[in-house]
Amino acid sequence: MGKMFNTTGVCRPDKHYMVNIDERLGKIEALIGQGAYFTINRARQYGKTTTIQLLREWLSGRYIVFSISFEGIEKEVYAGTVPFCRRICRLLYKRASVRRDGTEFISEKLTAQLEQMCHRETNLADLSDFISALCIQAEKPVVLIVDEVDQASNQEIFLSFLGMLRNKYLNRDEEPTFQSVILAGVYDIKNLKLKLRPDAERQYNSPWNIAVSFTVDMSFSPADIGGMLKEYEEDEQTGMDIDAMALSLYAYTSGYPYLVSQLCKIIDELVPQEEGFGTKAAAWTNAGLTEAVKILLTEPNTLFDDIVKKLADFPELKKMLYVVLFQGERIPYNVYNYAINMGYMFGFVKNHQGMVQVANRIFETLLYNLFISEEVLDSKIYKAAALDKNQFIRDGQLDMELVLERFAESFTEIYGDAEEKFVEENGRRFFLLYLKPIINGVGNYYIEARTRDMRRTDVIVDYRGRQYVCELKIWRGQEYNQRGEQQLIGYLDDYHLTNGYMVSFNFNKRKQVGVKRIEIDGRLIVEAVV
């Protein structure tokens, strides 16, 4: 059986198409060589477990690596010191008892001692003494890696365990201990105290303040993606433009590992079965990628399920994302802001030129769809579009000019008397609510991040392989409007299009509501004024 794209469990270079992460592993080893203790805290499905697995193999021969995981540990283990220390010993013993190539991982005496500690009244002091004995007798530096620490992050005993490791680190000149300890999870360890306290007592007292910053970039660059696609192309011979496809995948995902691999998996396995494709050669095109994005956004997966859950658990984060997306608020990035910190830690947002920005185009569209879905039952503008949706498709293609005409009519009828502030804050939401039932199930849309603010934003609509650029803006006078038209022309050039679309929310009482056509430099702009 040949290789495949994998998005479940650990990726293996011999079984899966995957990005080469040797450079990252080298950087992590450099931290270990410095004796650093650190946390690999990245969002869900960001390649942490695969990185740990490959790191353990990478370090083999130069270090003794105990790689354990807290995944699946039952609650009773955290009930007290003894059951917790016993489980830690059992996890260490499981690793120590493995023999590879006939060689011992650690001495038989230490292995036997570990086994005994799994059954007796072991406490943190006993565990600390064993760690010292282990590191004294070991022929190589000893590294401890703990994956899935989030599973234990609400437990006081785990914080005590971290405190013991911290104390040994601080006294390591006198008391031998691990060369390096690596904790892997979503939550930054400094937030563990935060999670244990009620909202009114949030604070960042960390049991792990000895940790150095982990700055290794684990996202996939276009070059990383291209290397993976090159290996795939050598096997499949699809004739794809590797560099162009890598750039397109990056444009949608910003290198989020799961999203990159899942889109590749969908293109490889599902898109060839869709109408209009039929072969892998046809699937590995821009049209195939657009189809894969549509499939990804309409099918449930564990990552998207987790995003929805986090928004329910953190209403401040949800509110911040809403105002960024629908109201165009430019929020300065500040890691000490609770909502921003949570959004960054979960991988929802990033720091873009000092401002909060949704992390990637896929997440942005997912969030737009989610927020819109919560409003459709009570939305008059959505219902207006749903009633007329069939008239907007002609010969299988979207008639965007007619969409603008009908939107202008419906908007004026429903919201014509609304206050200026209300329309400013909700204009783009109204347009997306109107657009949603028209393209739903066939097309996609996303927001051009470079233009999203209070005054203007560009919506890019993909429908059956064709793209439509539509600028939404608040009317700020004729001069500002002309600048907007020129900017739209520039985006048409970027997308190699001749027709563009514009919706102007105009609060001038003498405005002329309706749709007009404007020709500029051989380009046609259809503008709806509402």
Short mmCIF file of C-alpha atoms in Angstrom, two decimals:
data_model
loop_
_atom_site.label_atom_id
_atom_site.label_comp_id
_atom_site.label_asym_id
_atom_site.label_seq_id
_atom_site.Cartn_x
_atom_site.Cartn_y
_atom_site.Cartn_z
CA MET A 1 0.00 0.00 0.00
CA GLY A 2 1.36 3.42 -0.96
CA LYS A 3 1.67 6.54 1.15
CA MET A 4 -1.30 8.71 2.06
CA PHE A 5 -2.04 12.08 3.64
CA ASN A 6 -2.73 11.58 7.34
CA THR A 7 -4.69 13.75 9.79
CA THR A 8 -5.31 11.23 12.57
CA GLY A 9 -2.67 10.11 15.01
CA VAL A 10 1.08 10.24 14.54
CA CYS A 11 2.45 10.78 11.05
CA ARG A 12 5.21 8.42 9.90
CA PRO A 13 7.60 9.34 7.06
CA ASP A 14 7.48 5.78 5.73
CA LYS A 15 3.67 5.72 5.60
CA HIS A 16 2.50 9.28 5.08
CA TYR A 17 3.16 12.29 2.91
CA MET A 18 4.43 14.85 5.37
CA VAL A 19 6.53 17.95 5.71
CA ASN A 20 10.20 17.44 6.52
CA ILE A 21 10.68 18.86 10.03
CA ASP A 22 14.38 18.08 10.48
CA GLU A 23 15.24 21.77 10.80
CA ARG A 24 12.68 22.16 13.59
CA LEU A 25 14.00 19.07 15.38
CA GLY A 26 17.50 20.51 15.21
CA LYS A 27 16.32 23.74 16.83
CA ILE A 28 14.56 21.80 19.59
CA GLU A 29 17.70 19.76 20.22
CA ALA A 30 19.66 23.00 20.54
CA LEU A 31 17.33 24.02 23.41
CA ILE A 32 17.83 20.63 25.03
CA GLY A 33 21.60 20.98 24.66
CA GLN A 34 21.36 24.27 26.57
CA GLY A 35 19.58 22.49 29.42
CA ALA A 36 16.35 24.38 28.76
CA TYR A 37 12.99 23.45 30.24
CA PHE A 38 10.17 24.56 27.97
CA THR A 39 6.62 24.01 26.80
CA ILE A 40 5.51 23.15 23.27
CA ASN A 41 2.15 24.83 23.56
CA ARG A 42 0.37 24.97 20.23
CA ALA A 43 -3.24 24.76 19.14
CA ARG A 44 -5.16 21.53 18.64
CA GLN A 45 -3.90 19.29 15.84
CA TYR A 46 -0.82 21.36 15.24
CA GLY A 47 1.56 18.41 14.94
CA LYS A 48 2.74 18.32 18.57
CA THR A 49 2.49 14.54 19.05
CA THR A 50 4.11 13.79 15.69
CA THR A 51 6.92 16.22 16.53
CA ILE A 52 7.47 14.50 19.89
CA GLN A 53 7.55 11.06 18.29
CA LEU A 54 10.09 12.14 15.70
CA LEU A 55 12.08 14.08 18.31
CA ARG A 56 12.47 10.96 20.42
CA GLU A 57 13.95 9.14 17.46
CA TRP A 58 16.05 12.18 16.51
CA LEU A 59 17.63 12.28 19.98
CA SER A 60 18.28 8.54 20.11
CA GLY A 61 21.92 7.72 20.74
CA ARG A 62 22.72 11.09 22.29
CA TYR A 63 20.12 11.22 25.07
CA ILE A 64 17.99 8.90 27.16
CA VAL A 65 14.46 10.06 26.47
CA PHE A 66 11.47 9.26 28.66
CA SER A 67 8.46 10.20 26.53
CA ILE A 68 5.16 9.82 28.39
CA SER A 69 1.60 11.08 27.91
CA PHE A 70 -1.22 12.02 30.26
CA GLU A 71 -3.86 11.21 27.66
CA GLY A 72 -6.59 8.97 28.97
CA ILE A 73 -5.50 9.01 32.62
CA GLU A 74 -8.53 8.46 34.83
CA LYS A 75 -9.64 10.98 37.46
CA GLU A 76 -8.78 8.71 40.37
CA VAL A 77 -5.07 9.09 39.61
CA TYR A 78 -5.29 12.77 40.60
CA ALA A 79 -7.07 12.04 43.89
CA GLY A 80 -3.85 12.18 45.90
CA THR A 81 -0.06 12.10 45.88
CA VAL A 82 0.32 8.33 46.04
CA PRO A 83 -1.90 7.33 43.09
CA PHE A 84 -0.41 10.14 40.99
CA CYS A 85 3.21 9.20 41.77
CA ARG A 86 2.44 5.54 41.13
CA ARG A 87 1.07 6.37 37.70
CA ILE A 88 4.11 8.51 36.85
CA CYS A 89 6.34 5.60 37.85
CA ARG A 90 4.28 3.20 35.77
CA LEU A 91 4.59 5.47 32.71
CA LEU A 92 8.34 5.73 33.24
CA TYR A 93 8.62 1.98 33.81
CA LYS A 94 6.73 1.21 30.63
CA ARG A 95 9.30 3.22 28.72
CA ALA A 96 12.30 1.85 30.68
CA SER A 97 11.28 -1.78 30.23
CA VAL A 98 11.39 -1.54 26.44
CA ARG A 99 14.53 -3.04 24.94
CA ARG A 100 15.68 -2.05 21.49
CA ASP A 101 18.48 -3.77 19.60
CA GLY A 102 19.18 -5.84 22.70
CA THR A 103 20.41 -2.82 24.67
CA GLU A 104 19.20 -1.59 28.04
CA PHE A 105 17.41 1.75 28.26
CA ILE A 106 18.49 2.13 31.89
CA SER A 107 20.07 -0.37 34.29
CA GLU A 108 18.16 -3.42 35.46
CA LYS A 109 18.52 -2.22 39.05
CA LEU A 110 16.83 1.12 38.30
CA THR A 111 14.17 -0.58 36.23
CA ALA A 112 13.40 -2.94 39.10
CA GLN A 113 13.25 0.00 41.51
CA LEU A 114 10.75 1.74 39.22
CA GLU A 115 8.59 -1.37 39.14
CA GLN A 116 8.54 -1.52 42.95
CA MET A 117 7.57 2.16 43.16
CA CYS A 118 4.53 1.41 40.99
CA HIS A 119 3.05 -0.59 43.87
CA ARG A 120 4.21 0.96 47.14
CA GLU A 121 3.24 4.19 48.91
CA THR A 122 5.33 6.39 46.64
CA ASN A 123 5.29 10.16 47.18
CA LEU A 124 6.86 13.16 45.47
CA ALA A 125 9.99 12.96 47.65
CA ASP A 126 10.51 9.33 46.59
CA LEU A 127 10.01 10.27 42.97
CA SER A 128 12.47 13.14 43.31
CA ASP A 129 15.10 10.83 44.84
CA PHE A 130 14.63 8.33 42.02
CA ILE A 131 15.09 11.04 39.38
CA SER A 132 18.37 12.06 41.01
CA ALA A 133 19.57 8.46 41.16
CA LEU A 134 18.60 7.93 37.54
CA CYS A 135 20.43 11.02 36.32
CA ILE A 136 23.56 10.16 38.36
CA GLN A 137 23.80 6.63 36.98
CA ALA A 138 22.73 7.28 33.39
CA GLU A 139 25.47 7.16 30.79
CA LYS A 140 23.80 9.92 28.77
CA PRO A 141 21.81 13.05 29.66
CA VAL A 142 18.19 12.24 30.48
CA VAL A 143 15.28 14.11 28.89
CA LEU A 144 11.66 13.96 30.04
CA ILE A 145 8.86 14.70 27.55
CA VAL A 146 5.26 14.86 28.79
CA ASP A 147 2.55 15.06 26.15
CA GLU A 148 -1.12 16.00 26.65
CA VAL A 149 -0.44 17.97 29.84
CA ASP A 150 -3.82 19.68 29.39
CA GLN A 151 -5.38 16.47 30.66
CA ALA A 152 -3.81 17.19 34.07
CA SER A 153 -3.90 20.96 34.05
CA ASN A 154 -6.89 21.29 36.41
CA GLN A 155 -5.27 19.11 39.06
CA GLU A 156 -3.44 20.49 42.10
CA ILE A 157 -1.22 17.41 42.34
CA PHE A 158 0.08 18.05 38.85
CA LEU A 159 1.09 21.57 39.87
CA SER A 160 2.91 20.05 42.84
CA PHE A 161 4.70 17.69 40.46
CA LEU A 162 5.78 20.64 38.34
CA GLY A 163 6.91 22.43 41.49
CA MET A 164 9.11 19.45 42.39
CA LEU A 165 10.70 19.48 38.95
CA ARG A 166 11.20 23.24 39.19
CA ASN A 167 12.95 22.94 42.55
CA LYS A 168 15.26 20.25 41.21
CA TYR A 169 16.06 22.47 38.23
CA LEU A 170 16.93 25.39 40.50
CA ASN A 171 19.22 23.14 42.61
CA ARG A 172 20.66 21.08 39.76
CA ASP A 173 24.26 22.04 40.54
CA GLU A 174 23.88 20.13 43.79
CA GLU A 175 21.11 17.66 42.97
CA PRO A 176 21.28 15.86 39.57
CA THR A 177 18.11 16.06 37.52
CA PHE A 178 16.82 15.93 33.96
CA GLN A 179 18.86 17.66 31.28
CA SER A 180 15.61 19.02 29.89
CA VAL A 181 11.90 18.72 30.54
CA ILE A 182 9.45 19.34 27.69
CA LEU A 183 5.73 19.72 28.32
CA ALA A 184 3.37 19.58 25.34
CA GLY A 185 -0.21 20.79 25.19
CA VAL A 186 -2.53 23.56 24.09
CA TYR A 187 -2.42 25.62 27.27
CA ASP A 188 0.68 27.56 28.14
CA ILE A 189 1.78 26.39 31.57
CA LYS A 190 1.56 29.93 32.92
CA ASN A 191 -2.21 29.62 32.48
CA LEU A 192 -2.58 26.54 34.67
CA LYS A 193 -3.12 28.60 37.79
CA LEU A 194 -5.56 30.70 35.80
CA LYS A 195 -7.65 27.64 34.99
CA LEU A 196 -7.81 26.59 38.63
CA ARG A 197 -9.27 29.87 39.85
CA PRO A 198 -12.68 31.51 39.35
CA ASP A 199 -12.93 34.38 36.89
CA ALA A 200 -12.79 36.98 39.63
CA GLU A 201 -9.37 35.75 40.75
CA ARG A 202 -7.56 35.32 37.45
CA GLN A 203 -3.81 35.49 37.89
CA TYR A 204 -0.70 34.11 36.27
CA ASN A 205 1.24 32.61 39.19
CA SER A 206 3.09 29.87 37.37
CA PRO A 207 4.60 26.69 38.78
CA TRP A 208 6.73 26.61 35.64
CA ASN A 209 8.38 30.03 35.59
CA ILE A 210 11.74 28.43 34.82
CA ALA A 211 10.63 27.61 31.28
CA VAL A 212 12.27 29.40 28.36
CA SER A 213 10.18 30.69 25.48
CA PHE A 214 9.57 28.13 22.74
CA THR A 215 9.79 30.11 19.50
CA VAL A 216 10.21 27.29 16.97
CA ASP A 217 7.72 27.89 14.14
CA MET A 218 5.68 24.71 13.72
CA SER A 219 3.46 26.02 10.93
CA PHE A 220 4.13 24.94 7.35
CA SER A 221 5.67 27.45 4.96
CA PRO A 222 4.91 27.36 1.22
CA ALA A 223 8.33 25.72 0.76
CA ASP A 224 7.43 23.05 3.35
CA ILE A 225 4.14 22.33 1.60
CA GLY A 226 5.88 22.27 -1.78
CA GLY A 227 8.35 19.65 -0.54
CA MET A 228 5.49 17.41 0.58
CA LEU A 229 3.64 17.87 -2.72
CA LYS A 230 6.82 17.11 -4.68
CA GLU A 231 7.04 13.71 -3.01
CA TYR A 232 3.36 13.09 -3.74
CA GLU A 233 3.77 14.18 -7.36
CA GLU A 234 6.67 11.78 -7.89
CA ASP A 235 4.28 8.95 -7.00
CA GLU A 236 1.06 10.15 -8.66
CA GLN A 237 2.25 12.15 -11.70
CA THR A 238 -0.80 14.45 -11.74
CA GLY A 239 0.94 17.26 -13.61
CA MET A 240 0.06 19.80 -10.92
CA ASP A 241 1.89 23.12 -10.64
CA ILE A 242 3.57 22.32 -7.31
CA ASP A 243 4.70 25.84 -6.44
CA ALA A 244 1.34 27.40 -7.32
CA MET A 245 -0.60 24.75 -5.40
CA ALA A 246 1.65 25.16 -2.35
CA LEU A 247 1.06 28.91 -2.37
CA SER A 248 -2.71 28.42 -2.73
CA LEU A 249 -2.82 25.94 0.15
CA TYR A 250 -0.84 28.36 2.29
CA ALA A 251 -3.17 31.24 1.33
CA TYR A 252 -6.13 29.32 2.74
CA THR A 253 -4.45 27.82 5.81
CA SER A 254 -1.54 30.10 6.74
CA GLY A 255 0.34 26.85 7.24
CA TYR A 256 -1.87 25.35 9.97
CA PRO A 257 -0.65 21.71 9.78
CA TYR A 258 -4.00 19.94 10.12
CA LEU A 259 -5.69 22.19 7.57
CA VAL A 260 -2.90 21.71 5.03
CA SER A 261 -2.93 17.94 5.37
CA GLN A 262 -6.71 17.66 5.44
CA LEU A 263 -7.14 19.74 2.29
CA CYS A 264 -4.50 17.60 0.54
CA LYS A 265 -6.28 14.46 1.71
CA ILE A 266 -9.62 15.73 0.40
CA ILE A 267 -8.11 16.70 -2.96
CA ASP A 268 -6.43 13.31 -3.27
CA GLU A 269 -9.31 11.11 -2.11
CA LEU A 270 -12.63 12.95 -2.47
CA VAL A 271 -12.45 15.64 -5.13
CA PRO A 272 -11.78 13.16 -8.01
CA GLN A 273 -15.17 11.62 -7.17
CA GLU A 274 -17.00 14.95 -7.48
CA GLU A 275 -18.88 15.92 -10.60
CA GLY A 276 -16.71 17.81 -13.07
CA PHE A 277 -13.40 16.35 -11.91
CA GLY A 278 -13.07 12.57 -12.30
CA THR A 279 -9.27 12.34 -12.09
CA LYS A 280 -6.52 13.35 -9.69
CA ALA A 281 -5.04 15.51 -12.41
CA ALA A 282 -8.27 17.54 -12.52
CA ALA A 283 -8.44 17.63 -8.72
CA TRP A 284 -5.00 19.17 -8.18
CA THR A 285 -6.02 22.53 -9.65
CA ASN A 286 -7.41 25.78 -8.25
CA ALA A 287 -10.92 24.51 -8.96
CA GLY A 288 -10.13 21.30 -7.10
CA LEU A 289 -8.78 23.23 -4.13
CA THR A 290 -11.92 25.38 -4.05
CA GLU A 291 -14.02 22.21 -4.03
CA ALA A 292 -11.87 20.77 -1.22
CA VAL A 293 -12.37 23.92 0.86
CA LYS A 294 -16.13 23.62 0.39
CA ILE A 295 -16.04 19.99 1.51
CA LEU A 296 -13.84 20.79 4.50
CA LEU A 297 -16.14 23.58 5.68
CA THR A 298 -19.30 21.51 5.39
CA GLU A 299 -18.13 18.29 7.07
CA PRO A 300 -17.68 17.96 10.85
CA ASN A 301 -14.22 17.27 12.23
CA THR A 302 -12.65 17.27 15.67
CA LEU A 303 -10.80 20.56 15.14
CA PHE A 304 -13.91 22.50 14.16
CA ASP A 305 -15.87 20.82 16.97
CA ASP A 306 -13.24 22.08 19.39
CA ILE A 307 -13.46 25.62 18.00
CA VAL A 308 -17.22 25.71 18.55
CA LYS A 309 -16.77 24.38 22.10
CA LYS A 310 -14.09 26.95 22.93
CA LEU A 311 -16.33 29.80 21.76
CA ALA A 312 -19.04 28.55 24.08
CA ASP A 313 -16.58 28.25 26.97
CA PHE A 314 -14.99 31.66 26.41
CA PRO A 315 -17.71 34.24 25.58
CA GLU A 316 -15.20 37.13 25.73
CA LEU A 317 -13.23 35.47 22.93
CA LYS A 318 -16.39 34.96 20.88
CA LYS A 319 -17.38 38.60 21.29
CA MET A 320 -13.93 39.80 20.21
CA LEU A 321 -13.98 37.63 17.08
CA TYR A 322 -17.46 38.87 16.21
CA VAL A 323 -16.53 42.55 16.29
CA VAL A 324 -13.32 41.90 14.32
CA LEU A 325 -15.17 40.01 11.59
CA PHE A 326 -18.47 41.85 11.27
CA GLN A 327 -17.73 45.32 12.55
CA GLY A 328 -14.19 45.65 11.23
CA GLU A 329 -12.78 46.69 14.59
CA ARG A 330 -8.99 47.00 14.53
CA ILE A 331 -7.99 45.65 17.93
CA PRO A 332 -4.36 46.21 18.99
CA TYR A 333 -2.65 42.93 19.79
CA ASN A 334 -1.86 42.65 23.50
CA VAL A 335 -0.93 39.27 24.91
CA TYR A 336 -2.06 40.36 28.40
CA ASN A 337 -5.62 40.87 27.18
CA TYR A 338 -7.49 37.77 28.34
CA ALA A 339 -9.57 37.23 25.18
CA ILE A 340 -6.61 37.86 22.88
CA ASN A 341 -4.38 35.54 24.91
CA MET A 342 -6.95 32.75 24.75
CA GLY A 343 -7.51 33.29 21.03
CA TYR A 344 -3.80 33.13 20.31
CA MET A 345 -3.25 30.06 22.48
CA PHE A 346 -6.09 28.19 20.77
CA GLY A 347 -4.74 29.18 17.34
CA PHE A 348 -7.79 31.28 16.42
CA VAL A 349 -5.97 34.61 16.05
CA LYS A 350 -2.51 35.90 15.29
CA ASN A 351 -0.54 39.10 15.64
CA HIS A 352 -0.51 40.82 12.26
CA GLN A 353 1.40 44.10 12.23
CA GLY A 354 0.38 44.78 15.81
CA MET A 355 -3.31 44.03 15.26
CA VAL A 356 -5.50 41.03 16.06
CA GLN A 357 -6.27 38.99 12.94
CA VAL A 358 -8.08 35.68 12.53
CA ALA A 359 -5.37 33.06 12.05
CA ASN A 360 -6.28 31.85 8.57
CA ARG A 361 -8.87 32.06 5.82
CA ILE A 362 -10.43 28.68 6.70
CA PHE A 363 -11.06 29.66 10.32
CA GLU A 364 -12.39 33.02 9.21
CA THR A 365 -14.95 31.49 6.86
CA LEU A 366 -15.88 28.90 9.48
CA LEU A 367 -16.52 31.66 12.02
CA TYR A 368 -18.53 33.75 9.56
CA ASN A 369 -20.65 30.70 8.77
CA LEU A 370 -21.09 29.91 12.44
CA PHE A 371 -22.12 33.42 13.44
CA ILE A 372 -24.45 33.72 10.46
CA SER A 373 -26.07 30.37 11.20
CA GLU A 374 -26.97 31.65 14.67
CA GLU A 375 -28.93 34.52 13.12
CA VAL A 376 -30.66 33.11 10.04
CA LEU A 377 -33.93 32.20 11.74
CA ASP A 378 -34.51 35.80 12.80
CA SER A 379 -32.93 37.53 9.80
CA LYS A 380 -35.28 39.25 7.38
CA ILE A 381 -32.53 39.87 4.84
CA TYR A 382 -31.58 36.16 4.85
CA LYS A 383 -35.19 35.17 4.31
CA ALA A 384 -35.51 37.63 1.43
CA ALA A 385 -32.56 36.03 -0.36
CA ALA A 386 -33.74 32.51 0.40
CA LEU A 387 -37.09 33.19 -1.25
CA ASP A 388 -35.46 34.38 -4.49
CA LYS A 389 -32.27 32.30 -4.53
CA ASN A 390 -33.07 30.31 -7.68
CA GLN A 391 -33.17 33.40 -9.92
CA PHE A 392 -29.51 34.26 -9.23
CA ILE A 393 -28.07 31.21 -11.01
CA ARG A 394 -28.03 31.36 -14.81
CA ASP A 395 -26.50 28.63 -16.96
CA GLY A 396 -24.91 27.22 -13.82
CA GLN A 397 -23.14 30.49 -12.94
CA LEU A 398 -23.76 33.15 -10.34
CA ASP A 399 -25.27 36.41 -11.61
CA MET A 400 -23.53 38.71 -9.15
CA GLU A 401 -24.94 41.87 -10.72
CA LEU A 402 -28.46 40.62 -10.05
CA VAL A 403 -27.43 39.72 -6.50
CA LEU A 404 -26.42 43.35 -5.94
CA GLU A 405 -29.63 44.67 -7.50
CA ARG A 406 -31.88 42.53 -5.32
CA PHE A 407 -29.76 43.16 -2.22
CA ALA A 408 -30.11 46.93 -2.71
CA GLU A 409 -33.88 46.57 -3.04
CA SER A 410 -34.26 44.27 -0.02
CA PHE A 411 -31.90 46.25 2.18
CA THR A 412 -33.63 49.54 1.42
CA GLU A 413 -37.03 48.02 2.10
CA ILE A 414 -36.01 46.40 5.40
CA TYR A 415 -33.38 48.74 6.84
CA GLY A 416 -33.89 51.98 4.95
CA ASP A 417 -34.85 53.88 8.10
CA ALA A 418 -32.14 52.39 10.33
CA GLU A 419 -29.68 54.67 12.11
CA GLU A 420 -26.26 55.25 10.59
CA LYS A 421 -24.36 53.60 13.46
CA PHE A 422 -26.52 50.47 13.22
CA VAL A 423 -25.82 50.10 9.50
CA GLU A 424 -22.08 50.84 9.91
CA GLU A 425 -21.75 48.06 12.47
CA ASN A 426 -23.94 45.53 10.65
CA GLY A 427 -23.65 46.28 6.92
CA ARG A 428 -21.27 43.49 6.02
CA ARG A 429 -23.22 41.05 8.18
CA PHE A 430 -26.38 41.92 6.23
CA PHE A 431 -24.65 41.34 2.90
CA LEU A 432 -23.20 37.98 3.96
CA LEU A 433 -26.56 36.94 5.37
CA TYR A 434 -28.09 37.78 1.99
CA LEU A 435 -25.34 35.98 0.06
CA LYS A 436 -25.32 32.82 2.17
CA PRO A 437 -28.51 31.07 0.95
CA ILE A 438 -27.67 31.93 -2.67
CA ILE A 439 -24.28 30.18 -2.78
CA ASN A 440 -24.86 27.70 0.03
CA GLY A 441 -23.74 24.16 -0.80
CA VAL A 442 -22.13 25.16 -4.10
CA GLY A 443 -19.93 28.20 -3.55
CA ASN A 444 -17.64 29.65 -0.89
CA TYR A 445 -16.70 33.12 0.19
CA TYR A 446 -13.87 34.57 2.21
CA ILE A 447 -12.75 38.01 3.27
CA GLU A 448 -9.63 39.62 1.87
CA ALA A 449 -7.71 40.29 5.09
CA ARG A 450 -5.73 43.21 3.65
CA THR A 451 -8.87 45.36 3.36
CA ARG A 452 -10.90 44.45 6.43
CA ASP A 453 -11.60 47.46 8.63
CA MET A 454 -14.50 49.66 9.69
CA ARG A 455 -14.63 51.45 6.35
CA ARG A 456 -14.20 48.75 3.74
CA THR A 457 -13.72 45.07 3.15
CA ASP A 458 -13.49 42.85 0.08
CA VAL A 459 -15.51 39.66 -0.18
CA ILE A 460 -14.12 37.05 -2.56
CA VAL A 461 -16.80 34.66 -3.81
CA ASP A 462 -15.85 31.33 -5.40
CA TYR A 463 -18.69 29.74 -7.35
CA ARG A 464 -18.16 26.74 -9.64
CA GLY A 465 -14.58 27.70 -10.43
CA ARG A 466 -15.24 31.41 -11.00
CA GLN A 467 -14.30 34.22 -8.65
CA TYR A 468 -16.13 37.45 -7.93
CA VAL A 469 -14.55 40.35 -6.02
CA CYS A 470 -17.08 42.51 -4.20
CA GLU A 471 -16.04 45.52 -2.13
CA LEU A 472 -18.23 46.57 0.79
CA LYS A 473 -17.65 50.10 2.03
CA ILE A 474 -19.12 53.00 3.94
CA TRP A 475 -19.66 56.11 1.81
CA ARG A 476 -17.19 58.84 2.87
CA GLY A 477 -17.54 61.21 -0.05
CA GLN A 478 -16.81 61.16 -3.77
CA GLU A 479 -13.03 61.35 -3.44
CA TYR A 480 -12.93 58.41 -1.04
CA ASN A 481 -15.27 56.49 -3.32
CA GLN A 482 -12.98 57.02 -6.30
CA ARG A 483 -10.01 55.74 -4.31
CA GLY A 484 -12.04 52.67 -3.47
CA GLU A 485 -12.79 52.11 -7.14
CA GLN A 486 -9.08 52.30 -7.99
CA GLN A 487 -8.25 49.86 -5.18
CA LEU A 488 -10.89 47.48 -6.50
CA ILE A 489 -9.31 47.71 -9.96
CA GLY A 490 -6.02 46.68 -8.37
CA TYR A 491 -7.62 43.60 -6.84
CA LEU A 492 -9.21 42.70 -10.16
CA ASP A 493 -5.72 42.72 -11.64
CA ASP A 494 -4.52 40.46 -8.80
CA TYR A 495 -7.28 37.97 -9.56
CA HIS A 496 -7.05 38.41 -13.36
CA LEU A 497 -10.68 39.56 -13.59
CA THR A 498 -12.35 42.21 -15.73
CA ASN A 499 -15.57 42.70 -13.71
CA GLY A 500 -15.77 43.89 -10.12
CA TYR A 501 -18.61 44.63 -7.71
CA MET A 502 -19.14 47.22 -5.01
CA VAL A 503 -21.74 47.81 -2.30
CA SER A 504 -21.76 51.33 -0.84
CA PHE A 505 -23.64 52.00 2.39
CA ASN A 506 -24.51 55.65 1.87
CA PHE A 507 -26.14 57.80 4.57
CA ASN A 508 -26.56 60.91 2.40
CA LYS A 509 -30.26 61.72 2.28
CA ARG A 510 -29.89 62.80 -1.38
CA LYS A 511 -28.29 59.53 -2.42
CA GLN A 512 -29.59 57.66 -5.47
CA VAL A 513 -30.36 54.11 -4.37
CA GLY A 514 -29.83 51.36 -6.94
CA VAL A 515 -27.19 49.81 -9.19
CA LYS A 516 -24.99 51.55 -11.71
CA ARG A 517 -22.21 50.46 -14.06
CA ILE A 518 -18.84 52.20 -14.22
CA GLU A 519 -16.07 51.55 -16.75
CA ILE A 520 -12.52 52.31 -15.59
CA ASP A 521 -9.39 51.41 -17.56
CA GLY A 522 -11.19 48.67 -19.44
CA ARG A 523 -12.69 47.20 -16.27
CA LEU A 524 -16.39 47.10 -15.44
CA ILE A 525 -17.48 47.91 -11.88
CA VAL A 526 -21.07 47.26 -10.86
CA GLU A 527 -21.90 49.39 -7.83
CA ALA A 528 -24.96 49.06 -5.61
CA VAL A 529 -25.78 52.08 -3.46
CA VAL A 530 -27.99 51.41 -0.42
#
